[in-house]
Short mmCIF file of C-alpha atoms in Angstrom, two decimals:
data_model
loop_
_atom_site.label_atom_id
_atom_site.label_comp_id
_atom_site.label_asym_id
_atom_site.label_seq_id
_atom_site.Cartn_x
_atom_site.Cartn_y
_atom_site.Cartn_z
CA UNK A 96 25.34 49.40 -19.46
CA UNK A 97 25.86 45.94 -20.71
CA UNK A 98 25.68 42.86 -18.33
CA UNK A 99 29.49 41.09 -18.85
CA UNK A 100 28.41 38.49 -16.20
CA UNK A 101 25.56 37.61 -18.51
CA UNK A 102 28.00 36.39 -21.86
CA UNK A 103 28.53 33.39 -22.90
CA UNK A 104 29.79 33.57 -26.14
CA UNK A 105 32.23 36.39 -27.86
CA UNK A 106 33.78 36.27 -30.95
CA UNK A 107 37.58 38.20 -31.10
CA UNK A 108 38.72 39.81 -33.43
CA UNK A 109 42.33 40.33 -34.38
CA UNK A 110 42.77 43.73 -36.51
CA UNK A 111 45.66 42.92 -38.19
CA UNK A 112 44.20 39.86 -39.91
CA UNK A 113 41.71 40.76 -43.24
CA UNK A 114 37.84 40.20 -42.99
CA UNK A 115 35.08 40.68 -45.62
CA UNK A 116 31.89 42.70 -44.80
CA UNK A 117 29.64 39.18 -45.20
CA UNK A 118 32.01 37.36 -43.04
CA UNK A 119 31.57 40.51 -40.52
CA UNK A 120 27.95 40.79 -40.98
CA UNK A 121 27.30 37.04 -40.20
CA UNK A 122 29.29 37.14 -37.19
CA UNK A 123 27.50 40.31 -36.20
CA UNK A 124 23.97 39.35 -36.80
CA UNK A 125 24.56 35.98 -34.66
CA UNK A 126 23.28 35.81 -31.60
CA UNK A 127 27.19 36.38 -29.75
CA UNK A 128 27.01 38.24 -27.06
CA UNK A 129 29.96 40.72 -27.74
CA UNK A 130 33.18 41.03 -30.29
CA UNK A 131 36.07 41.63 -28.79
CA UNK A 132 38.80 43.21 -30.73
CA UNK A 133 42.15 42.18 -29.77
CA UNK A 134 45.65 40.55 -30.78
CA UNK A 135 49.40 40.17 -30.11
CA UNK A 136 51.10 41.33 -33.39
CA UNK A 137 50.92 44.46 -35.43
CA UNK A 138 47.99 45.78 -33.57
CA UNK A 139 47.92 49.48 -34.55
CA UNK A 140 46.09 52.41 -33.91
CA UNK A 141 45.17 52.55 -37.62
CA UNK A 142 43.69 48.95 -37.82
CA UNK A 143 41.86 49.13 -34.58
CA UNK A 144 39.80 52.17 -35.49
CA UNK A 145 39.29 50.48 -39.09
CA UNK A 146 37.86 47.17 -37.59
CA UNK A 147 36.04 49.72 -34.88
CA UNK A 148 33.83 51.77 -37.09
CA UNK A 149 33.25 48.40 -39.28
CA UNK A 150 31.66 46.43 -36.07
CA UNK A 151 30.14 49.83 -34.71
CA UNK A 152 27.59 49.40 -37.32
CA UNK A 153 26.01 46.71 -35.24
CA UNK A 154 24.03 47.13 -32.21
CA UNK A 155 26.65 44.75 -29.73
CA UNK A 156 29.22 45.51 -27.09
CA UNK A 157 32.17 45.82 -28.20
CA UNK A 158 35.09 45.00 -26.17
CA UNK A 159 38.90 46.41 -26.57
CA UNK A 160 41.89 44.07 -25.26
CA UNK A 161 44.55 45.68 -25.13
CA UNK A 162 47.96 44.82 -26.45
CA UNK A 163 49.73 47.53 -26.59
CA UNK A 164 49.22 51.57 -25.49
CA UNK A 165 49.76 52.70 -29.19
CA UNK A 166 46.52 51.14 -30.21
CA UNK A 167 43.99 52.31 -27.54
CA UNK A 168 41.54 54.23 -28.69
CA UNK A 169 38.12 55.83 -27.82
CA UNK A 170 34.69 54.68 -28.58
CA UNK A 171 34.77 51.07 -27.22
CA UNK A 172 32.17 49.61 -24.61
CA UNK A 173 34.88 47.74 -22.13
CA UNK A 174 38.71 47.81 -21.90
CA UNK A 175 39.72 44.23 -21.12
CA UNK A 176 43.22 44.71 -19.67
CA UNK A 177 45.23 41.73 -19.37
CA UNK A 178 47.19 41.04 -16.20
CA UNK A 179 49.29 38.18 -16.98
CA UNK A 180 49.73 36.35 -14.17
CA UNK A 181 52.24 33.49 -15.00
CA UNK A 182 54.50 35.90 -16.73
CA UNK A 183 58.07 36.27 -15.68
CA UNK A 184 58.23 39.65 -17.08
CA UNK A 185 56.79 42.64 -14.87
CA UNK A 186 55.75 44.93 -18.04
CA UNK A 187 52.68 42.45 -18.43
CA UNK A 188 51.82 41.96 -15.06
CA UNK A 189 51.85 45.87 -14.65
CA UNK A 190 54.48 47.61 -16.48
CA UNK A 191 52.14 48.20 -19.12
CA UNK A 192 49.33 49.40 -17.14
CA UNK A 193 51.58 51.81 -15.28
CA UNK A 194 53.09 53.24 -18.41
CA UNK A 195 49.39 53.98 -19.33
CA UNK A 196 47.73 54.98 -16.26
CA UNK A 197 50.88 57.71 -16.34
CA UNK A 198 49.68 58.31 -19.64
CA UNK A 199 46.46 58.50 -19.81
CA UNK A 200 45.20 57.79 -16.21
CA UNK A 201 43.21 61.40 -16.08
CA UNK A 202 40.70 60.71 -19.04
CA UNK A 203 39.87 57.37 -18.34
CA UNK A 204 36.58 55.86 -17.68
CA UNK A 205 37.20 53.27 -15.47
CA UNK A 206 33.48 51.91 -15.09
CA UNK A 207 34.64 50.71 -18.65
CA UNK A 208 37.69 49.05 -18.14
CA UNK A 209 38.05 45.14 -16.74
CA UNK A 210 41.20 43.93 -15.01
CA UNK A 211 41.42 40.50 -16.52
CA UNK A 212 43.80 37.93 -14.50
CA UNK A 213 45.36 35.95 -17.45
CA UNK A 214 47.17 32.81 -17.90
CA UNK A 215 48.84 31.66 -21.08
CA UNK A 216 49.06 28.13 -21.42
CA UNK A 217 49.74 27.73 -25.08
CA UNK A 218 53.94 26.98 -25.42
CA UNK A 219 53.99 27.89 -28.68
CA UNK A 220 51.60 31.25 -29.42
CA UNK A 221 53.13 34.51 -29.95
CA UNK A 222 51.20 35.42 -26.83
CA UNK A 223 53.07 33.14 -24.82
CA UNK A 224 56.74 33.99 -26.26
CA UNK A 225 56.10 37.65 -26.20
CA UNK A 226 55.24 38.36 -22.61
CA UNK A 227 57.97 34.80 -21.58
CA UNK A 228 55.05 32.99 -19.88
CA UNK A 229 55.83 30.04 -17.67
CA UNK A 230 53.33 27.77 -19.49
CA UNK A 231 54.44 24.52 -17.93
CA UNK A 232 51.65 24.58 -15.57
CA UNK A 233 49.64 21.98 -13.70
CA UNK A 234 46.52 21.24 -12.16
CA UNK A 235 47.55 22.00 -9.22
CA UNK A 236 49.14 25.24 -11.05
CA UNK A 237 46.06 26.25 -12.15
CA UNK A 238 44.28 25.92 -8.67
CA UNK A 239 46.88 28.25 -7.09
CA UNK A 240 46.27 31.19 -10.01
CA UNK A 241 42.43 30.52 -9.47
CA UNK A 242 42.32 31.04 -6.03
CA UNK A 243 44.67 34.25 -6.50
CA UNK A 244 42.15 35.85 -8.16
CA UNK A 245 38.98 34.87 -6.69
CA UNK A 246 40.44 35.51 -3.30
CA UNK A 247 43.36 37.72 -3.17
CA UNK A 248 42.91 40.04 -6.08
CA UNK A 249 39.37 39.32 -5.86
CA UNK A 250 39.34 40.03 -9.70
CA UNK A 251 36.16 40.42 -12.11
CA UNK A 252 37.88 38.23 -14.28
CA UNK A 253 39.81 35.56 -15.05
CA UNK A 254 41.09 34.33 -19.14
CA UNK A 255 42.33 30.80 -19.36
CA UNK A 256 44.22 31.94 -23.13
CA UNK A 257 45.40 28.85 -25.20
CA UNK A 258 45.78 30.75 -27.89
CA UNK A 259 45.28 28.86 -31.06
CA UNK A 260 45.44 25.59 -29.43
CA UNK A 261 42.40 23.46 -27.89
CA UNK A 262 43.39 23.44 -24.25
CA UNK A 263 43.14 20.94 -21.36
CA UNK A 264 39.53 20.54 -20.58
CA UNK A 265 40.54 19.11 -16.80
CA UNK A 266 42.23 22.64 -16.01
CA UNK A 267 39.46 24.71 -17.17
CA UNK A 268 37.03 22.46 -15.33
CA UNK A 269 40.00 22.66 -11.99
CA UNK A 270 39.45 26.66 -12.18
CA UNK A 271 35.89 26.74 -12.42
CA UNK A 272 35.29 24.72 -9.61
CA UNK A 273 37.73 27.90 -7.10
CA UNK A 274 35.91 30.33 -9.00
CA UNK A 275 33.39 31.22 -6.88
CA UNK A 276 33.22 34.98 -7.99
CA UNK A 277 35.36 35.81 -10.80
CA UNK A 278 33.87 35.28 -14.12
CA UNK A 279 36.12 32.61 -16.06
CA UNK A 280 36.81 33.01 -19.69
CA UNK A 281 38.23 30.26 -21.68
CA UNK A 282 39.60 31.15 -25.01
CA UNK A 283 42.00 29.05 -27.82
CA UNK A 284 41.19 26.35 -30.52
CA UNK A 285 37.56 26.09 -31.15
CA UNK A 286 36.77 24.86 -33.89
CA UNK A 287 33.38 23.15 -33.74
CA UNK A 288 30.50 23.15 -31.73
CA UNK A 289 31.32 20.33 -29.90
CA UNK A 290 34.69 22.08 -28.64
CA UNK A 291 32.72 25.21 -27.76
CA UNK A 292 30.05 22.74 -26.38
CA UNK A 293 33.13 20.95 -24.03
CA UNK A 294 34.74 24.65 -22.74
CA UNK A 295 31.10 25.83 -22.21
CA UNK A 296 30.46 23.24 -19.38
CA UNK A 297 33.08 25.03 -17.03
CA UNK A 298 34.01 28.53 -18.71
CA UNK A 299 31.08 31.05 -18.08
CA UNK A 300 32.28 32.58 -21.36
CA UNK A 301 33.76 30.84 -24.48
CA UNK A 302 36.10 33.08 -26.69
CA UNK A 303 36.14 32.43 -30.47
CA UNK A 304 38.67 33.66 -32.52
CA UNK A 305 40.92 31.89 -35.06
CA UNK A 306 38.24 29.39 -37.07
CA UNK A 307 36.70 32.90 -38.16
CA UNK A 308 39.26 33.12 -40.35
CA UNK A 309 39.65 29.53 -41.30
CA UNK A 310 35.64 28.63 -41.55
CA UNK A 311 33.48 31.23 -41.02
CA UNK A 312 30.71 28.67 -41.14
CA UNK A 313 31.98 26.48 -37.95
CA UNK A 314 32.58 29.77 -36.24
CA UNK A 315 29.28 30.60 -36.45
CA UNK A 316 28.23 26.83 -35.20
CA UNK A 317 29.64 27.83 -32.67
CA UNK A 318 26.79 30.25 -31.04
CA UNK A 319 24.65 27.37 -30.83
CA UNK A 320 25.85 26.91 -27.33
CA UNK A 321 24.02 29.92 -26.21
CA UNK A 322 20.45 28.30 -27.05
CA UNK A 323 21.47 24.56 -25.66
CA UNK A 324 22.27 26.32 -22.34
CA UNK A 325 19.12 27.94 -22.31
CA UNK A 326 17.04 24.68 -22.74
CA UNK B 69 36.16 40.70 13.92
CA UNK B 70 38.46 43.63 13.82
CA UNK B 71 38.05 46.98 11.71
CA UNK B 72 41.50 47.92 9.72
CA UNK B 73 39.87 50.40 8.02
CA UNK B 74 39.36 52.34 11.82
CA UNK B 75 43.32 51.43 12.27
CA UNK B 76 45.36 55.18 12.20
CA UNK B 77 48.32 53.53 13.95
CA UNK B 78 50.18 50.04 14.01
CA UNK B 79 53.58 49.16 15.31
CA UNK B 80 55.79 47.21 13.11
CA UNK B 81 57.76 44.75 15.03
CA UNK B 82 60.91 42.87 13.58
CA UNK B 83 60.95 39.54 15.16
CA UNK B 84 64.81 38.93 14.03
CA UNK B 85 65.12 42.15 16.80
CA UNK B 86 65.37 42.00 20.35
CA UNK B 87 62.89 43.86 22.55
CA UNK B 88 62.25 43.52 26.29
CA UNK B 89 58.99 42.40 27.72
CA UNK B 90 59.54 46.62 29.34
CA UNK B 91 59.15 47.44 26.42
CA UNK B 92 56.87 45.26 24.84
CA UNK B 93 54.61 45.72 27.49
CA UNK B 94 54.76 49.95 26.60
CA UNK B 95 54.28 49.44 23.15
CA UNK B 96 51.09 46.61 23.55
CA UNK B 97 49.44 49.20 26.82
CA UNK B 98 49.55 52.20 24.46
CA UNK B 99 46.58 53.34 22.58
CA UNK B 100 47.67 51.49 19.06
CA UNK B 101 45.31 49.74 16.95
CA UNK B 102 47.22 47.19 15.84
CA UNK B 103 50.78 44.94 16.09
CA UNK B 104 52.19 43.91 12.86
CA UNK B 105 55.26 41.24 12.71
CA UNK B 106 57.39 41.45 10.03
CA UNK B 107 60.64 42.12 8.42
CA UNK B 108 62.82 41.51 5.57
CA UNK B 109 66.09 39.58 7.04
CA UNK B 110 66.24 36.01 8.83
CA UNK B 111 62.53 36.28 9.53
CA UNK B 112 61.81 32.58 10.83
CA UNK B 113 59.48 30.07 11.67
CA UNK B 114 61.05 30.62 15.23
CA UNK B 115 61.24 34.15 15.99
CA UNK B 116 58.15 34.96 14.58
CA UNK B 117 56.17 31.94 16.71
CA UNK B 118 58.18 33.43 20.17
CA UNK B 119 57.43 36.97 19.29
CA UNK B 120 53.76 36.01 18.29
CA UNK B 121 52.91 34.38 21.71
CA UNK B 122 54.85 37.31 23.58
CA UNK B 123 51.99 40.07 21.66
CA UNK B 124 49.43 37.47 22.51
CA UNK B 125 48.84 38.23 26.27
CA UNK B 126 47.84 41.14 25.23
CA UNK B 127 44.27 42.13 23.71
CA UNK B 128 45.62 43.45 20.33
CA UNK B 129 45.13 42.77 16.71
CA UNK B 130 47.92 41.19 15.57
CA UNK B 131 48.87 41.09 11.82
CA UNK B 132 51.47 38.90 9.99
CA UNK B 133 53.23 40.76 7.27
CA UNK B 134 54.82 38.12 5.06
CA UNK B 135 57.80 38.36 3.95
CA UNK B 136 58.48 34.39 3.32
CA UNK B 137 56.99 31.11 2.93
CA UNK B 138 58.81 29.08 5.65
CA UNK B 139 57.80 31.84 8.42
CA UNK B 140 53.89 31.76 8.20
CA UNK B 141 52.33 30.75 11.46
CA UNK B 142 48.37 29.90 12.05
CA UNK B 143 47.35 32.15 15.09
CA UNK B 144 47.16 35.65 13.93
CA UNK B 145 44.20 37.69 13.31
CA UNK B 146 45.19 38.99 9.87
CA UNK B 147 47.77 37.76 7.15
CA UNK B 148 49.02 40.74 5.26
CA UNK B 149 50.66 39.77 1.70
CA UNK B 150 52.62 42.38 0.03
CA UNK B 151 52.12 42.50 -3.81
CA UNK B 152 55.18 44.41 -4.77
CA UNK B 153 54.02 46.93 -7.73
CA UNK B 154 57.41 48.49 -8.64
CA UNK B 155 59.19 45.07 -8.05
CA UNK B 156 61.14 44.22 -11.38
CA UNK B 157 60.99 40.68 -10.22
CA UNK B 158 57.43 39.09 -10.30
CA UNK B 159 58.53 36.43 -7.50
CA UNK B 160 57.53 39.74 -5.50
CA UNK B 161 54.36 40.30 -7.29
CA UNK B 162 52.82 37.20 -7.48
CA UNK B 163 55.28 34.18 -7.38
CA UNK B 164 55.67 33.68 -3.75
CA UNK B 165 51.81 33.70 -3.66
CA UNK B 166 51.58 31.30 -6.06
CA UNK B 167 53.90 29.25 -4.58
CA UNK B 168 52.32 29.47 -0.86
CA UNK B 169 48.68 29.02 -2.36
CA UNK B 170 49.69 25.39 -3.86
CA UNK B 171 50.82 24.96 -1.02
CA UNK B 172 48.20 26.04 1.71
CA UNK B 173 45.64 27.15 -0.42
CA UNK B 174 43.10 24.50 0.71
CA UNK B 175 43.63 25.50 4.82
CA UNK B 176 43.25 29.60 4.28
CA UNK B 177 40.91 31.01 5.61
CA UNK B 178 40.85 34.51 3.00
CA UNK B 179 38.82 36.41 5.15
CA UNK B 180 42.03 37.01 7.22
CA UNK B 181 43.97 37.63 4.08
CA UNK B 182 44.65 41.00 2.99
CA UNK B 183 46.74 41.62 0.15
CA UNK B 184 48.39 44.69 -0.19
CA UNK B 185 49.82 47.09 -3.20
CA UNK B 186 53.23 47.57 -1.83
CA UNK B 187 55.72 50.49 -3.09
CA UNK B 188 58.87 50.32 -1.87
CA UNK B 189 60.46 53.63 -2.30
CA UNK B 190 63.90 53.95 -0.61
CA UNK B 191 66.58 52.67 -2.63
CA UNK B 192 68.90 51.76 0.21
CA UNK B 193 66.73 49.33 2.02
CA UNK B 194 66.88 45.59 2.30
CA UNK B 195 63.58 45.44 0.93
CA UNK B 196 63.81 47.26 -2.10
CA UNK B 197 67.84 45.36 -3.06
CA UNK B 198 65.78 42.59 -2.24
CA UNK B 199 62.40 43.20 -4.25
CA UNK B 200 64.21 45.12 -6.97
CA UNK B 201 62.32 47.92 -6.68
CA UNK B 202 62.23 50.43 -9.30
CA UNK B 203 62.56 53.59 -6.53
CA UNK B 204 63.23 55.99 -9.40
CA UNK B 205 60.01 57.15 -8.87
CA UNK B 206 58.18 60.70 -9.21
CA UNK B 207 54.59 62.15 -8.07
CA UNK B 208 53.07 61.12 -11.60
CA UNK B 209 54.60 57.83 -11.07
CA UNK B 210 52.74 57.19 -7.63
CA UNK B 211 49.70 58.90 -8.70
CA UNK B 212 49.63 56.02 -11.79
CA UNK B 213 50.05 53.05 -8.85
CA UNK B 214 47.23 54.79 -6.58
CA UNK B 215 45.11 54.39 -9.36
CA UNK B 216 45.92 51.20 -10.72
CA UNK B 217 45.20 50.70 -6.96
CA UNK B 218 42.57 52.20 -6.17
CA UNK B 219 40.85 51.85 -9.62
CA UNK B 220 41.70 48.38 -11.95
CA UNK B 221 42.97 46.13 -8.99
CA UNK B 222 40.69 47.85 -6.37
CA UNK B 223 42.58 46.34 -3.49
CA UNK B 224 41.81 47.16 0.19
CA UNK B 225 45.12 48.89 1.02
CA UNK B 226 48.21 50.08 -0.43
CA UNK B 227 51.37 50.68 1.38
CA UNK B 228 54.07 53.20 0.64
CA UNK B 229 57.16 51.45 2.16
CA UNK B 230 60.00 54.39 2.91
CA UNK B 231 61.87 51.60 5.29
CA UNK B 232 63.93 53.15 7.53
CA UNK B 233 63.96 56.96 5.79
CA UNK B 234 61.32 59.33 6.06
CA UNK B 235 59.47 59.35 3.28
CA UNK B 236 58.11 62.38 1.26
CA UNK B 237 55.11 63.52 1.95
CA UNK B 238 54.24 65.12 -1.36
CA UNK B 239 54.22 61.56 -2.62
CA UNK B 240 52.06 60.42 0.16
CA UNK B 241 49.59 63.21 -0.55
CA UNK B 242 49.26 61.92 -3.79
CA UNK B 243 48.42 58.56 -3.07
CA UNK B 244 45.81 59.87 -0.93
CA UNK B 245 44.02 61.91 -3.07
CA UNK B 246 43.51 58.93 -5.65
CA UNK B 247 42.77 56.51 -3.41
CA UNK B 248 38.93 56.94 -2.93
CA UNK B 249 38.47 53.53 -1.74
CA UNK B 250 41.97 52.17 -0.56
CA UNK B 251 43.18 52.81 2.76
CA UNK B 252 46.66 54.17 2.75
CA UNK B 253 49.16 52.64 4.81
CA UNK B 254 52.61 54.96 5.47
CA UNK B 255 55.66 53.47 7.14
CA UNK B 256 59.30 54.16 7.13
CA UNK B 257 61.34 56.45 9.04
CA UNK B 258 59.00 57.82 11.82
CA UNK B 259 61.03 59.23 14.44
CA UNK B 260 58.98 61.32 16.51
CA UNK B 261 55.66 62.67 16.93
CA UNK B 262 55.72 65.47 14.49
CA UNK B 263 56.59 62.96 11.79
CA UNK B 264 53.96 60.81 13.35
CA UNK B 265 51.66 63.58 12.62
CA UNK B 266 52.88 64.82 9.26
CA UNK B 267 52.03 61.43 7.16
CA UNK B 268 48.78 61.19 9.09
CA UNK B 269 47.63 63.96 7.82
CA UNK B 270 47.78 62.13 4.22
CA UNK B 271 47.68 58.27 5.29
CA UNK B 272 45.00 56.55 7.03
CA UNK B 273 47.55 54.58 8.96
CA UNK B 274 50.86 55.38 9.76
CA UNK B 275 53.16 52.21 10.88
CA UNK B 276 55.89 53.03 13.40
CA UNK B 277 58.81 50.57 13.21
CA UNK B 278 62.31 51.09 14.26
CA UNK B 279 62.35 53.60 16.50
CA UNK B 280 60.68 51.12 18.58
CA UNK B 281 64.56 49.89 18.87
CA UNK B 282 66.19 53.20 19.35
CA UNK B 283 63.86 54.72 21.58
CA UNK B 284 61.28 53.36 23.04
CA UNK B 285 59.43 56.24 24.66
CA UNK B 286 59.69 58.48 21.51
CA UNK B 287 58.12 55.76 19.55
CA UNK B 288 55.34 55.46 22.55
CA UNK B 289 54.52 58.91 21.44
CA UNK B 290 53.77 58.44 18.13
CA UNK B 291 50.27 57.14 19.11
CA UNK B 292 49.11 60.57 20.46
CA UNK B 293 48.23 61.21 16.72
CA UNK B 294 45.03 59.42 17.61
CA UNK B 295 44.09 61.88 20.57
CA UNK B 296 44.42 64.47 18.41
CA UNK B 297 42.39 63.21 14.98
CA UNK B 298 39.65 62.61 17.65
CA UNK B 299 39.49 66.21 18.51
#
């Protein structure tokens, strides 16, 4: 079984956005610690199990979010399962989950799957307009969810999600300091190593997802954070 | 400290009710585990401080049930915090808690806290016009919130709240078989000892509430089911 605690670096993968085999092989063959395949729109069945038996070629964990119940499929590591916690609709704190425990509660392996306590923070994603996220969220904000889940839900982990937009370093660095167990994730906007370097001082785990398909090159910088924390 | 999980009985009082110190005095001198405060109308900063130092002459566990901000009191032994899992408003999943940890985050002490996966399943109560609870709710539908219980959020009890009706106990032997880990809380509607009896056959704990109000003595006998799982 892999070690989550022990990541530090994943790269995500959104299946309804094109990738050629080189681009895929050099994100592969870097030293990330896991891909994660996961989006907000179009995410089907069809291009989750394409992507899948692409990344399966490599010897790395391989992580599912899910977006949607359509698109879960077998043959995945982890199930990341987003519990968004300053949504103001119930189907993504746990409508969703309920419809698919109903579902599919029976087969399911649930050494493999992750509650993940989620808070969207970027106004203007998809992520943030699809499940009506109250974004405008302080410090102080961002203390309260952080506590919730080291110390009420007592989760595994917790995903600070800007979503295509480098986030606030001071909140990342204001839930890291109440996160005494959960495992913080910080994903949204890196571009460079020296943005991965910044989120990598408080996030246990840095996320890297859009630059992949805008510069494969600084996406792959990016890994470098893994060897400078080792010094 | 005190052990919930050896709890098989707790009395539920309402501190916007009345009850004589007679009375009191039966209920606190029977063999219960436990006294839990709480209710869902004009619960108050007041009431709950004079009914708090009233169950405090005796030697009992006493538990807070929250049911608002404004009414939480230092001074008990446990803070129980409902997360409401068939609310369709999340101020009753995890908006009040949000609001109380910014609050009076930094002063908790969590090892008192227990947070709770609350159904609320009868339609006509206070607590589920309140909550709007989705009580349109079959066996495969508590059997999905036992596991998402027992198995993603893995909290430390779950609550089946039948508020003032007896509930049915196919559903509550459901919950029980999925929840492996979870201790099962059952309240609502206990009017005698047979009742008493009936849910704790399925829940760990059974919670007798208002009968305490309509009769006192058969209430009193409610706590013989703990003579007789001791057999």
């Amino acid at each position: 079984m892999y070690d989550i605690k022990a990541w530090q670096h994943v790269f995500k993968l959104d299946p309804a956005k094109e990738i050629s085999d080189n681009d895929l092989d050099a994100l592969c063959m870097s030293d990330t610690d896991a891909i994660m395949i996961g989006g907000t729109d179009n995410v089907t069945e069809d291009n989750v199990i394409h992507l899948m038996s692409r990344v399966r070629r490599y010897p790395l964990p391989l992580v599912l979010e899910i977006s949607n119940i359509e698109s879960i499929i077998p043959g995945f590591d982890f199930y990341f399962v987003p519990t968004v916690l300053n949504s103001q609709d119930t189907t993504y704190h746990n409508g969703m989950m309920h419809k698919a425990l109903k579902q599919f509660g029976f087969m399911v392996n649930f050494d493999e799957v992750v509650l993940e306590g989620y808070l969207v923070l970027n106004p203007d994603s998809k992520v943030a307009k699809l499940t009506q996220s109250n974004t405008n969220i302080d410090i102080e904000d961002v203390e309260a969810y952080a506590q919730m889940v080291n110390e009420m839900y007592k989760l595994p982990l917790m995903y600070l999600e800007y979503s295509g937009q480098y986030g606030d370093v001071e909140k990342v660095e204001a839930a890291s300091r109440l996160l005494t167990n959960t495992q913080l994730f910080y994903g949204g906007g890196i571009t460079s190593i020296e943005q991965a370097r910044e989120m990598a001082q408080y996030a246990d785990t840095i996320v890297v997802g859009n630059i992949i398909y805008d510069d494969i090159k600084k996406a792959i910088k990016t890994v470098k954070i893994k060897k400078e924390s080792n010094k």
